[in-house]
Amino acid sequence: MTIFIKAPAKINLTLDVLNKRNDGYHEVEMIMTTIDLSDRIGLSEINENEIRIISQNRFVPDDQRNLAYQAAKVLKEKFNVKQGVSITIDKAIPVAAGLAGGSSDAAATLRGLNKLWNLGLSLDQLAEIGAEIGSDVSFCVYGGTAMAKGRGEKITYLPAPPNCWVILAKPSIGVSTADVYRNLDLSKVYHPDSNAMIAALQNGSYSSVCSCIGNVLESVTLSMHPEVQHIKEQMERFGADAVLMSGSGPTVFGLVQYDSRLQRIYNGLRGFCDQVYAVRMLGERVSD
Ligand code: ATP
């Protein structure tokens, strides 16, 4: 038997870092929403009692470094599952892009194996298990729109943003999340107003969502990588309503309300950037 599950990417509407904790993790406050750009995960029962990863994407590890592998391993060990599984990962989300691709694959694997292995776990239980794998996995178990606090594992649900287009552009550079955090000086950066974003979402106000987006890591990554700054400026110049870097980068996204303008921005970006996507927000959470 094989089952297929979608693993959608997320963008950060806000990303704030409050402090560095004694355990070395950063205390964060992030408002995230899932978008219609998804990997496709196939889970097949196999005779051998092992976990196999199959992916055509050369940037995706095919061993225990893969977050989907780790998700299967945690479930297998916790619930003493004696069955093996082959996990096929059809990548559509760019890798190491600030879009939580690996975390979403792990979350989809948890949801899918819960069904394949008849474990009967709730989404809350899967999200708790997900937190052991990575800080964005809990959010990705539910999807939709939420505030994530702590290391990212404390999730509070929020209304979906008003419908609009999301245009994404990823420069072909790698950004080291560790380097970005190392260069982050919390006293010198702009902190987004999470409460104002929550109010904007509750009021369903597109213009307020646009004016409240913010990412504490953006200025750090922009100063390290001028290519990201260039994409941001061009997206603004071509007419996006609001532009922000997602996660620690390097992907930059723009919010756009009108189809006519979307086409112009897309064509403009494609002139100098290979990886450009125009998608809708998903906004709603996964159901149990
Ligand atoms: P986040 O936004 O959560 O910080 P990201 O979008 O920046 O994540 P990923 O696409 O998850 O980054 O990839 C980061 C690294 O994780 C990759 O370089 C890759 O080696 C590793 N990785 C592990 N599992 C996966 C997976 N299933 N898909 C992609 N990368 C994976």
Tab-separated table of N, CA and C in Angstrom, residues 7 13 19 41 68 80 86 93 98 164 173 224 273:
chain	number	residue	atom	x	y	z
A	7	ALA	N	3.118	18.281	1.260
A	7	ALA	CA	3.908	18.951	2.303
A	7	ALA	C	4.124	20.400	1.862
A	13	LEU	N	5.179	35.729	8.062
A	13	LEU	CA	4.619	37.088	7.989
A	13	LEU	C	5.360	37.970	8.984
A	19	ASN	N	15.220	36.597	22.682
A	19	ASN	CA	16.496	36.490	23.406
A	19	ASN	C	17.126	35.132	23.132
A	41	ILE	N	4.913	13.704	-0.845
A	41	ILE	CA	5.547	12.606	-0.124
A	41	ILE	C	4.765	11.322	-0.395
A	68	ALA	N	12.565	13.749	7.092
A	68	ALA	CA	11.482	12.765	6.925
A	68	ALA	C	11.929	11.407	7.477
A	80	ASN	N	7.100	1.179	18.616
A	80	ASN	CA	7.588	-0.177	18.424
A	80	ASN	C	7.030	-0.817	17.135
A	86	SER	N	9.221	2.935	2.685
A	86	SER	CA	9.998	3.658	1.689
A	86	SER	C	9.345	5.037	1.522
A	93	ILE	N	9.565	22.438	-3.305
A	93	ILE	CA	10.017	23.548	-2.464
A	93	ILE	C	11.541	23.649	-2.595
A	98	GLY	N	14.583	28.903	3.459
A	98	GLY	CA	13.814	29.664	4.453
A	98	GLY	C	12.326	29.392	4.346
A	164	CYS	N	-4.623	36.587	-1.362
A	164	CYS	CA	-3.765	37.363	-2.264
A	164	CYS	C	-2.761	36.403	-2.909
A	173	ILE	N	22.007	31.242	-4.091
A	173	ILE	CA	23.091	31.249	-3.103
A	173	ILE	C	22.612	30.476	-1.881
A	224	MET	N	24.814	40.548	4.569
A	224	MET	CA	25.773	39.489	4.205
A	224	MET	C	25.690	39.135	2.718
A	273	CYS	N	16.419	36.174	-12.303
A	273	CYS	CA	16.408	35.169	-11.227
A	273	CYS	C	15.752	33.881	-11.755
